[in-house]
Coordinates of C-alpha atoms and ligand atoms in Angstrom, one line a residue:
M171 CA 33.0 -307.0 -188.7
R172 CA 30.1 -305.6 -186.2
Q173 CA 32.5 -302.9 -185.0
E174 CA 32.5 -301.5 -188.6
Q175 CA 28.8 -301.7 -189.2
G176 CA 27.7 -300.3 -185.6
G177 CA 27.5 -297.2 -183.5
S178 CA 30.2 -298.0 -181.7
R179 CA 32.6 -295.5 -182.9
S180 CA 30.1 -292.8 -182.7
Y181 CA 30.3 -293.1 -178.7
K182 CA 33.1 -290.7 -177.5
E183 CA 34.8 -290.4 -174.3
A184 CA 33.6 -287.4 -172.8
V185 CA 35.9 -284.2 -173.2
M186 CA 36.9 -283.4 -169.6
E187 CA 35.0 -280.5 -168.5
K188 CA 34.4 -278.9 -165.1
L189 CA 31.9 -276.9 -163.9
I190 CA 33.3 -273.7 -161.5
I191 CA 30.4 -272.6 -158.8
S192 CA 30.5 -269.5 -157.2
G193 CA 28.5 -270.6 -153.8
G194 CA 26.5 -268.7 -151.6
T195 CA 23.1 -267.7 -153.8
A196 CA 19.6 -268.8 -152.4
L197 CA 18.0 -270.9 -155.5
R198 CA 14.8 -269.3 -156.2
G199 CA 12.3 -270.6 -159.1
T200 CA 11.2 -273.3 -160.8
V201 CA 13.0 -276.7 -162.3
H202 CA 11.4 -279.0 -164.6
I203 CA 12.1 -282.9 -163.5
S204 CA 13.4 -284.8 -167.0
G205 CA 12.8 -288.8 -167.7
S206 CA 14.4 -291.3 -165.1
K207 CA 17.6 -292.5 -165.9
N208 CA 16.9 -295.6 -164.2
A209 CA 14.1 -296.5 -165.7
C210 CA 14.9 -295.4 -169.2
L211 CA 18.1 -297.9 -169.6
P212 CA 16.4 -301.1 -168.7
I213 CA 13.2 -300.1 -170.8
L214 CA 15.7 -299.7 -173.7
A215 CA 17.1 -303.1 -173.0
A216 CA 13.9 -304.5 -173.2
T217 CA 13.0 -303.4 -176.7
V218 CA 15.2 -306.4 -177.6
L219 CA 12.5 -308.6 -176.9
T220 CA 11.0 -307.7 -180.1
P221 CA 11.5 -307.2 -183.6
D222 CA 8.7 -304.6 -183.6
K223 CA 9.0 -300.6 -183.5
C224 CA 9.0 -299.3 -180.2
T225 CA 8.8 -295.3 -179.3
I226 CA 10.2 -294.4 -176.0
R227 CA 9.2 -290.6 -174.9
N228 CA 10.7 -288.2 -172.2
V229 CA 14.3 -289.6 -172.6
P230 CA 16.9 -287.4 -171.0
D231 CA 19.6 -286.7 -172.8
L232 CA 22.4 -288.2 -170.9
A233 CA 25.9 -289.7 -171.5
D234 CA 24.3 -293.2 -170.0
V235 CA 21.6 -292.9 -172.3
R236 CA 23.7 -292.4 -175.7
A237 CA 25.9 -295.2 -174.5
M238 CA 23.1 -297.6 -174.3
C239 CA 22.0 -296.7 -177.6
A240 CA 25.4 -297.4 -178.9
I241 CA 25.1 -300.8 -177.6
L242 CA 21.8 -301.7 -179.3
K243 CA 23.3 -300.3 -182.5
W244 CA 26.4 -302.4 -182.1
I245 CA 23.9 -305.7 -181.4
G246 CA 22.4 -304.7 -184.5
V247 CA 18.9 -302.8 -183.6
Q248 CA 18.4 -299.7 -185.8
V249 CA 17.8 -296.6 -183.3
K250 CA 16.2 -292.9 -184.3
H251 CA 17.5 -291.0 -181.2
D252 CA 15.8 -287.3 -181.6
R253 CA 17.6 -285.5 -178.1
K254 CA 16.3 -282.7 -178.5
A255 CA 12.6 -283.9 -178.5
G256 CA 13.5 -286.7 -176.2
V257 CA 12.3 -289.8 -178.1
I258 CA 13.8 -293.0 -179.3
E259 CA 12.3 -295.2 -181.7
T260 CA 13.9 -299.0 -181.8
K261 CA 13.7 -301.7 -184.3
A262 CA 15.4 -304.6 -183.2
E263 CA 14.7 -306.8 -186.5
N264 CA 18.0 -308.9 -186.5
V265 CA 20.4 -309.0 -183.3
V266 CA 23.3 -310.5 -182.6
G267 CA 24.1 -311.8 -178.9
V268 CA 27.1 -310.6 -178.1
A269 CA 27.7 -306.9 -176.0
P270 CA 31.6 -306.7 -175.7
Y271 CA 33.7 -305.2 -173.2
D272 CA 34.6 -302.4 -174.7
L273 CA 31.0 -301.2 -175.1
V274 CA 29.7 -302.6 -171.6
R275 CA 32.3 -301.3 -169.3
K276 CA 31.2 -297.9 -169.9
M277 CA 27.9 -298.1 -168.5
R278 CA 27.1 -301.0 -166.2
A279 CA 23.4 -300.7 -166.7
S280 CA 24.0 -302.7 -170.1
V281 CA 24.2 -305.7 -168.1
C282 CA 20.4 -305.4 -168.3
L283 CA 20.8 -306.9 -171.9
L284 CA 21.2 -310.5 -170.6
G285 CA 17.5 -311.5 -169.4
P286 CA 16.2 -309.8 -173.2
L287 CA 19.3 -311.1 -175.2
L288 CA 18.8 -315.0 -173.7
A289 CA 14.9 -315.0 -173.9
R290 CA 15.2 -313.5 -177.9
L291 CA 18.0 -315.9 -178.9
R292 CA 18.6 -318.7 -176.8
S293 CA 22.2 -317.8 -176.5
C294 CA 24.2 -314.7 -175.7
K295 CA 27.5 -313.7 -174.4
V296 CA 27.5 -310.4 -172.3
S297 CA 30.7 -308.9 -170.8
M298 CA 30.9 -308.6 -167.1
P299 CA 30.8 -305.1 -166.1
G300 CA 33.9 -304.9 -164.2
G301 CA 34.9 -302.8 -161.2
C302 CA 33.1 -299.7 -160.2
I303 CA 34.1 -296.7 -158.0
I304 CA 30.9 -297.2 -155.5
G305 CA 32.2 -300.6 -154.2
N306 CA 31.9 -304.5 -155.4
R307 CA 28.6 -304.7 -157.6
P308 CA 28.6 -308.2 -158.4
I309 CA 26.2 -309.9 -160.5
D310 CA 25.7 -313.2 -159.0
Q311 CA 21.9 -312.6 -158.3
H312 CA 21.3 -312.0 -162.0
I313 CA 22.8 -315.5 -162.9
K314 CA 21.2 -317.5 -160.1
G315 CA 18.0 -316.2 -161.3
L316 CA 18.6 -316.8 -164.7
M317 CA 19.7 -320.3 -164.4
R318 CA 16.6 -320.7 -162.2
L319 CA 14.7 -319.9 -165.7
G320 CA 17.0 -322.8 -167.2
A321 CA 19.5 -321.0 -168.5
E322 CA 23.3 -322.3 -168.7
I323 CA 25.5 -319.9 -167.5
V324 CA 29.1 -320.2 -168.0
M325 CA 31.8 -317.6 -167.0
E326 CA 34.5 -317.3 -169.4
A327 CA 37.5 -314.7 -170.3
G328 CA 35.8 -312.0 -168.5
Y329 CA 32.6 -312.8 -170.3
V330 CA 28.8 -314.3 -169.2
N331 CA 28.0 -317.1 -171.6
A332 CA 24.2 -318.1 -171.4
R333 CA 22.2 -320.4 -173.3
C334 CA 19.0 -322.3 -173.5
T335 CA 16.8 -324.7 -174.9
E336 CA 14.3 -323.1 -173.3
L337 CA 13.3 -320.8 -170.5
V338 CA 10.8 -322.3 -168.3
G339 CA 9.0 -320.5 -165.3
T340 CA 9.7 -321.2 -161.7
D341 CA 9.7 -319.4 -158.5
V342 CA 12.8 -316.9 -158.2
F343 CA 14.1 -315.3 -155.1
M344 CA 16.3 -312.2 -156.0
G345 CA 17.7 -311.2 -152.5
G346 CA 21.1 -311.0 -151.9
R347 CA 23.4 -310.1 -149.3
F348 CA 22.2 -306.2 -149.6
G349 CA 18.6 -307.0 -150.3
S350 CA 16.9 -306.9 -153.8
T351 CA 18.3 -306.2 -156.9
V352 CA 17.1 -303.5 -159.0
T353 CA 19.3 -304.3 -162.5
G354 CA 18.7 -308.3 -161.6
T355 CA 15.2 -307.9 -160.9
A356 CA 14.6 -306.1 -164.4
N357 CA 17.0 -309.5 -166.0
V358 CA 14.7 -311.8 -164.4
L359 CA 11.3 -310.3 -165.3
M360 CA 12.5 -309.7 -169.1
A361 CA 13.6 -313.5 -169.8
A362 CA 10.6 -314.6 -168.1
A363 CA 8.3 -312.5 -170.1
L364 CA 8.7 -314.9 -172.8
A365 CA 9.6 -318.2 -170.5
K366 CA 7.1 -321.4 -171.2
G367 CA 4.7 -321.0 -168.0
V368 CA 4.5 -318.8 -164.9
T369 CA 7.2 -317.4 -162.6
I370 CA 7.0 -316.2 -159.0
I371 CA 10.2 -313.6 -158.5
E372 CA 10.3 -313.1 -154.8
C373 CA 12.0 -310.4 -152.6
A374 CA 12.1 -308.2 -156.0
A375 CA 12.8 -304.9 -156.0
C376 CA 9.9 -302.5 -155.7
E377 CA 11.9 -299.6 -157.1
P378 CA 9.4 -297.4 -159.0
E379 CA 12.0 -297.9 -162.3
I380 CA 11.2 -301.8 -162.2
E381 CA 7.3 -300.9 -162.1
D382 CA 7.9 -298.6 -165.0
L383 CA 9.4 -301.4 -167.0
A384 CA 7.0 -303.6 -166.2
I385 CA 4.2 -301.3 -167.4
F386 CA 6.1 -301.1 -170.6
M387 CA 6.3 -304.5 -171.1
N388 CA 2.7 -305.1 -169.9
K389 CA 1.9 -302.2 -173.2
M390 CA 4.2 -304.8 -175.3
G391 CA 1.7 -308.1 -174.7
A392 CA 3.6 -309.4 -171.3
H393 CA 1.5 -310.7 -168.7
I394 CA 3.2 -309.4 -165.2
K395 CA 0.9 -308.6 -162.2
G396 CA 2.4 -307.4 -158.7
A397 CA 5.1 -304.9 -160.1
G398 CA 6.1 -302.2 -157.6
S399 CA 5.8 -304.8 -154.6
P400 CA 7.9 -307.7 -153.4
T401 CA 6.0 -311.0 -155.4
M402 CA 6.0 -310.3 -158.8
E403 CA 4.0 -313.0 -161.0
V404 CA 4.9 -313.3 -164.8
E405 CA 2.9 -315.3 -167.1
G406 CA 5.4 -316.1 -170.1
V407 CA 3.9 -315.2 -173.4
P408 CA 5.6 -316.8 -177.1
E409 CA 6.3 -313.3 -178.5
L410 CA 6.0 -309.7 -177.4
H411 CA 4.9 -306.7 -179.7
G412 CA 6.0 -302.9 -180.2
A413 CA 4.9 -300.3 -178.0
D414 CA 5.1 -296.6 -177.2
H415 CA 5.7 -295.5 -173.7
T416 CA 6.9 -292.5 -171.7
I417 CA 9.3 -292.7 -169.2
I418 CA 8.4 -291.8 -165.4
P419 CA 9.9 -288.9 -164.0
D420 CA 13.7 -289.0 -162.0
R421 CA 13.0 -289.2 -158.7
I422 CA 16.7 -288.9 -157.7
E423 CA 17.1 -285.6 -160.1
A424 CA 14.3 -284.1 -158.1
G425 CA 15.6 -285.3 -154.4
T426 CA 18.9 -283.5 -155.7
F427 CA 17.0 -280.3 -156.2
M428 CA 14.9 -280.7 -153.0
V429 CA 18.1 -280.5 -151.2
A430 CA 19.4 -278.0 -153.4
A431 CA 16.8 -275.5 -152.2
A432 CA 17.3 -276.9 -148.1
L433 CA 20.9 -275.9 -148.6
T434 CA 21.2 -272.6 -150.1
G435 CA 18.1 -271.6 -147.9
G436 CA 16.3 -271.1 -151.2
D437 CA 12.9 -271.7 -152.5
I438 CA 12.5 -273.9 -155.3
E439 CA 9.2 -275.3 -157.4
I440 CA 9.9 -278.8 -158.7
K441 CA 7.6 -279.5 -161.3
G442 CA 7.2 -283.0 -163.2
A443 CA 7.8 -284.9 -160.4
C444 CA 6.3 -288.1 -158.9
A445 CA 6.0 -286.8 -155.1
T446 CA 4.8 -290.2 -154.0
H447 CA 8.3 -291.5 -155.2
L448 CA 10.1 -289.4 -152.7
G449 CA 8.7 -290.1 -149.5
A450 CA 11.9 -291.0 -147.7
V451 CA 13.8 -287.9 -149.1
R452 CA 10.9 -286.0 -148.1
D453 CA 10.6 -287.4 -144.6
K454 CA 14.4 -286.4 -143.9
L455 CA 14.0 -283.1 -145.1
E456 CA 11.1 -282.5 -142.9
E457 CA 12.6 -284.0 -140.0
S458 CA 15.6 -281.9 -140.8
G459 CA 13.1 -278.3 -140.3
V460 CA 13.0 -277.7 -144.1
N461 CA 9.5 -276.8 -145.8
V462 CA 8.3 -279.1 -148.3
Q463 CA 4.8 -278.9 -149.9
R464 CA 3.0 -280.8 -152.6
T465 CA 0.3 -279.1 -154.7
N466 CA -1.0 -280.3 -157.9
G467 CA 2.3 -282.2 -159.5
T468 CA 4.2 -279.2 -157.9
I469 CA 6.8 -279.9 -155.1
R470 CA 8.0 -276.7 -153.2
V471 CA 10.9 -277.1 -151.1
S472 CA 12.1 -273.8 -149.4
G473 CA 15.0 -274.0 -146.8
G474 CA 14.1 -274.0 -142.8
A475 CA 15.3 -270.9 -141.0
T476 CA 17.3 -273.0 -138.5
R477 CA 17.7 -277.2 -139.3
R478 CA 18.6 -279.9 -137.2
P479 CA 20.7 -282.5 -137.2
F480 CA 19.1 -286.2 -138.7
D481 CA 20.4 -289.6 -139.6
V482 CA 19.9 -291.6 -142.4
T483 CA 20.5 -295.0 -143.4
T484 CA 20.0 -296.2 -146.7
M485 CA 17.7 -299.1 -148.1
P486 CA 16.2 -300.5 -150.9
Y487 CA 12.7 -299.1 -152.3
P488 CA 10.8 -297.5 -150.4
G489 CA 13.8 -296.8 -147.8
F490 CA 16.1 -294.0 -148.2
P491 CA 17.8 -294.5 -151.7
T492 CA 21.5 -294.8 -151.9
D493 CA 21.4 -292.8 -154.9
M494 CA 20.8 -289.7 -152.4
Q495 CA 23.1 -290.2 -150.2
A496 CA 26.0 -287.6 -150.6
Q497 CA 23.6 -284.8 -151.6
M498 CA 22.4 -285.5 -147.9
C499 CA 26.0 -285.3 -146.4
A500 CA 26.4 -281.9 -148.3
L501 CA 23.1 -281.0 -146.5
M502 CA 24.4 -282.6 -143.5
S503 CA 27.9 -280.4 -143.5
L504 CA 26.1 -277.0 -142.8
T505 CA 23.5 -278.5 -140.7
P506 CA 24.1 -277.7 -136.7
G507 CA 24.6 -280.8 -134.9
I508 CA 25.6 -283.9 -135.3
S509 CA 24.2 -286.2 -138.3
V510 CA 25.0 -290.2 -139.2
V511 CA 24.7 -291.5 -142.6
T512 CA 24.7 -295.5 -142.6
E513 CA 24.9 -296.9 -146.0
K514 CA 23.7 -300.3 -146.5
I515 CA 23.4 -300.8 -150.1
Y516 CA 26.9 -299.8 -151.0
P517 CA 29.1 -299.9 -148.0
N518 CA 32.1 -298.4 -149.2
R519 CA 30.0 -295.4 -151.5
F520 CA 31.9 -292.4 -149.3
M521 CA 34.3 -290.8 -152.2
H522 CA 32.4 -287.6 -151.8
L523 CA 33.2 -287.2 -147.9
S524 CA 37.3 -286.5 -148.7
E525 CA 36.6 -284.0 -150.7
M526 CA 33.7 -282.6 -148.7
A527 CA 36.4 -282.2 -146.2
R528 CA 38.4 -279.9 -148.6
L529 CA 35.5 -277.6 -148.4
G530 CA 35.8 -277.7 -144.3
A531 CA 33.2 -280.2 -143.6
D532 CA 33.7 -281.9 -140.2
V533 CA 33.5 -285.5 -141.2
A534 CA 34.5 -288.7 -139.8
L535 CA 33.8 -292.4 -141.3
E536 CA 33.6 -295.8 -139.2
S537 CA 33.0 -298.7 -141.3
N538 CA 29.4 -298.0 -143.4
T539 CA 28.7 -295.0 -141.0
A540 CA 29.5 -291.4 -141.8
I541 CA 29.4 -289.3 -139.0
I542 CA 29.0 -285.4 -140.0
K543 CA 29.5 -282.6 -137.5
G544 CA 27.8 -279.7 -138.9
V545 CA 29.8 -276.5 -139.9
N546 CA 28.9 -272.6 -140.1
R547 CA 30.3 -272.3 -143.1
L548 CA 32.2 -274.3 -146.3
S549 CA 34.7 -272.4 -148.2
G550 CA 35.4 -272.9 -151.9
A551 CA 38.0 -275.7 -153.2
P552 CA 39.2 -277.7 -156.4
V553 CA 37.4 -280.9 -155.9
M554 CA 37.0 -284.1 -157.6
A555 CA 34.1 -285.9 -158.7
S556 CA 34.4 -289.6 -158.4
D557 CA 31.0 -291.1 -159.4
L558 CA 27.8 -289.7 -160.4
R559 CA 26.1 -289.1 -157.2
A560 CA 29.5 -288.5 -155.6
S561 CA 29.6 -285.4 -158.2
A562 CA 26.1 -284.3 -157.3
G563 CA 27.1 -283.8 -153.6
L564 CA 29.9 -281.8 -154.3
V565 CA 28.2 -279.8 -156.6
L566 CA 25.4 -279.0 -153.7
A567 CA 28.5 -278.2 -151.4
G568 CA 29.9 -275.8 -153.9
L569 CA 26.2 -274.0 -154.2
A570 CA 26.3 -273.6 -150.5
A571 CA 30.3 -272.8 -150.1
E572 CA 31.6 -269.3 -149.9
G573 CA 33.8 -268.2 -152.9
E574 CA 34.5 -270.5 -155.8
T575 CA 34.5 -274.2 -156.3
D576 CA 35.6 -276.0 -159.2
V577 CA 34.4 -279.7 -159.5
K578 CA 36.6 -281.5 -162.1
R579 CA 35.7 -284.6 -163.9
I580 CA 31.8 -283.6 -164.1
Y581 CA 31.4 -286.8 -167.0
H582 CA 29.9 -288.8 -164.1
L583 CA 27.3 -285.9 -163.8
D584 CA 26.7 -285.5 -167.5
R585 CA 25.9 -289.5 -167.0
G586 CA 22.8 -288.9 -165.0
Y587 CA 21.8 -285.5 -164.5
E588 CA 20.2 -283.8 -167.9
H589 CA 21.4 -280.0 -168.5
I590 CA 22.3 -279.5 -164.9
D591 CA 24.3 -276.3 -165.1
Q592 CA 21.5 -274.8 -167.3
K593 CA 19.0 -275.9 -164.9
L594 CA 20.6 -274.6 -161.7
R595 CA 21.7 -271.2 -163.6
N596 CA 17.9 -271.0 -164.3
L597 CA 17.4 -271.0 -160.4
G598 CA 20.1 -268.2 -160.3
A599 CA 23.2 -270.1 -159.3
S600 CA 26.5 -269.0 -160.6
V601 CA 27.8 -272.0 -162.6
E602 CA 29.9 -272.2 -165.7
R603 CA 31.0 -275.2 -167.5
V604 CA 34.8 -275.0 -169.2
E605 CA 37.1 -277.5 -170.5
E606 CA 39.7 -278.8 -167.7
E607 CA 43.1 -277.2 -168.9
D608 CA 44.8 -280.2 -167.0
N609 CA 43.1 -283.5 -167.8
G610 CA 45.2 -285.5 -164.9
Ligands
EPU172 N1 24.2 -307.3 -155.7 C1 24.6 -308.5 -155.1 N2 24.4 -309.5 -156.2 C2 24.1 -309.0 -157.3 C3 23.4 -307.6 -157.9 C4 23.4 -306.9 -156.5 O1 25.0 -308.9 -154.0 O2 23.9 -310.0 -158.4 C5 24.2 -306.1 -154.2 C6 25.0 -304.7 -154.6 O3 26.4 -305.0 -154.9 C7 24.6 -303.7 -153.8 C8 22.7 -304.0 -153.7 O4 23.0 -305.7 -154.3 O5 25.2 -304.0 -152.7 C9 21.5 -303.6 -154.6 O6 22.5 -303.5 -155.8 P1 21.4 -303.2 -157.0 O7 21.5 -304.8 -157.8 O8 20.0 -302.9 -156.8 O9 22.0 -302.1 -157.7 P2 21.8 -302.0 -159.4 O10 20.6 -302.9 -159.8 O11 23.5 -302.5 -160.3 C10 20.8 -299.6 -159.4 C11 20.8 -298.3 -160.1 C12 21.8 -297.6 -159.2 C13 21.3 -297.8 -157.7 C14 21.2 -299.2 -157.2 C15 20.5 -299.3 -156.1 C16 20.3 -298.6 -162.4 C17 21.2 -298.6 -163.6 N3 21.2 -298.6 -161.6 O12 22.5 -300.3 -159.6 O13 21.8 -296.6 -159.5 O14 22.6 -297.1 -156.9 O15 20.3 -299.9 -158.1 O16 19.2 -298.7 -155.9 O17 19.1 -298.6 -162.3 C18 23.2 -294.4 -160.3 O18 22.0 -293.7 -161.0 O19 23.6 -293.7 -159.8 C19 23.3 -295.5 -159.5 C20 24.5 -296.3 -159.2

């Protein structure tokens, strides 16, 4: 029944496309950074916490955002999405508490609906998201956190079935084997906002995307203190109201263009990014000899004449982001000397390395550590994107490689980078988007 009414039929699998990149051009000019995907997705989930109208601005036009809108529509939320203006209006007057597998498997962040649906309806059934190419991505901490607030949770037939008579504030520790969890913190925060009494979230994710979610929720009438730090205090309120919010800029998109400037020996002005969210990326680029200047809301990056090798260890914010790891591998592959990457968030997130090796990169993998020996040149070849950030790393490598690189399966890229081919062309890159002849 829902299926017929809802938006699931409007969510289409992306057409298989590839990018053809003729590398070797130093990128120059100005790029404007879009709204943050990973801030937008939980904020859209949070709109379910109120029956009132919410307006979300600076929404990036991305496949993941459209997937989230499809799920919201399916559960009964009225959604108006003006893709050109980057504005989404929602009104969640009547919602059902079921998020089915077919929609959730397309976009993991839909697990963020668990907390708000439980808080609003006292009962919900959300599909487990399933496997992910970047590694094992359990949701045990989400479940633990919601159970601490009083939810009874049963996993059955691939679904998380959650119910409660009421949610009651308490202390909740959100640290797992790999540190804090971003979407887990979001889920507990959203449930705690409508719980009875005070919740203290310890080992909370400090990512700017969580801070943005808390700012939005406080505009809705929530009482959240400490967002952006490891300890958050949430005083529950009986209900939340509508709000108008502008999403923060995407720090990973900005970081990707910073690396593009360094790798191609170019000079790019990055506008609209938040430099304070990019400290770890800036620090590593500077360590390698890349020039990074910050002036009046602009980050200007120009490739250093000579670069030095450097080491990166991924960590929760404010450490070096795992979502910038593949892009750094591309830079290291053309940086003289031996650079080392240690992946501490997703130990297996190295699918891009074997594809970079096809372009001539000298890479070796030992457990969760990549050893990258800089080469003098990469040479273009067909490569296959395996996930969003791996795709970004391959595009960057292709921009610096001699000759033509075809990056196949770029639907991954379109999940998280708004109009990336157009933005790269504006900087002088030769990038063409074409349909893949062979979808195999
Ligand atoms: N983890 C657990 N148990 C849990 C949850 C997480 O062990 O219950 C582990 C994960 O397996 C991982 C670590 O904790 O080893 C961190 O995972 P986290 O939960 O923080 O990741 P996430 O919330 O699922 C978000 C971003 C990812 C980004 C990670 C890490 C969104 C929508 N996604 O995922 O973004 O890589 O945080 O910063 O915010 C991307 O944009 O390409 C992307 C994958």
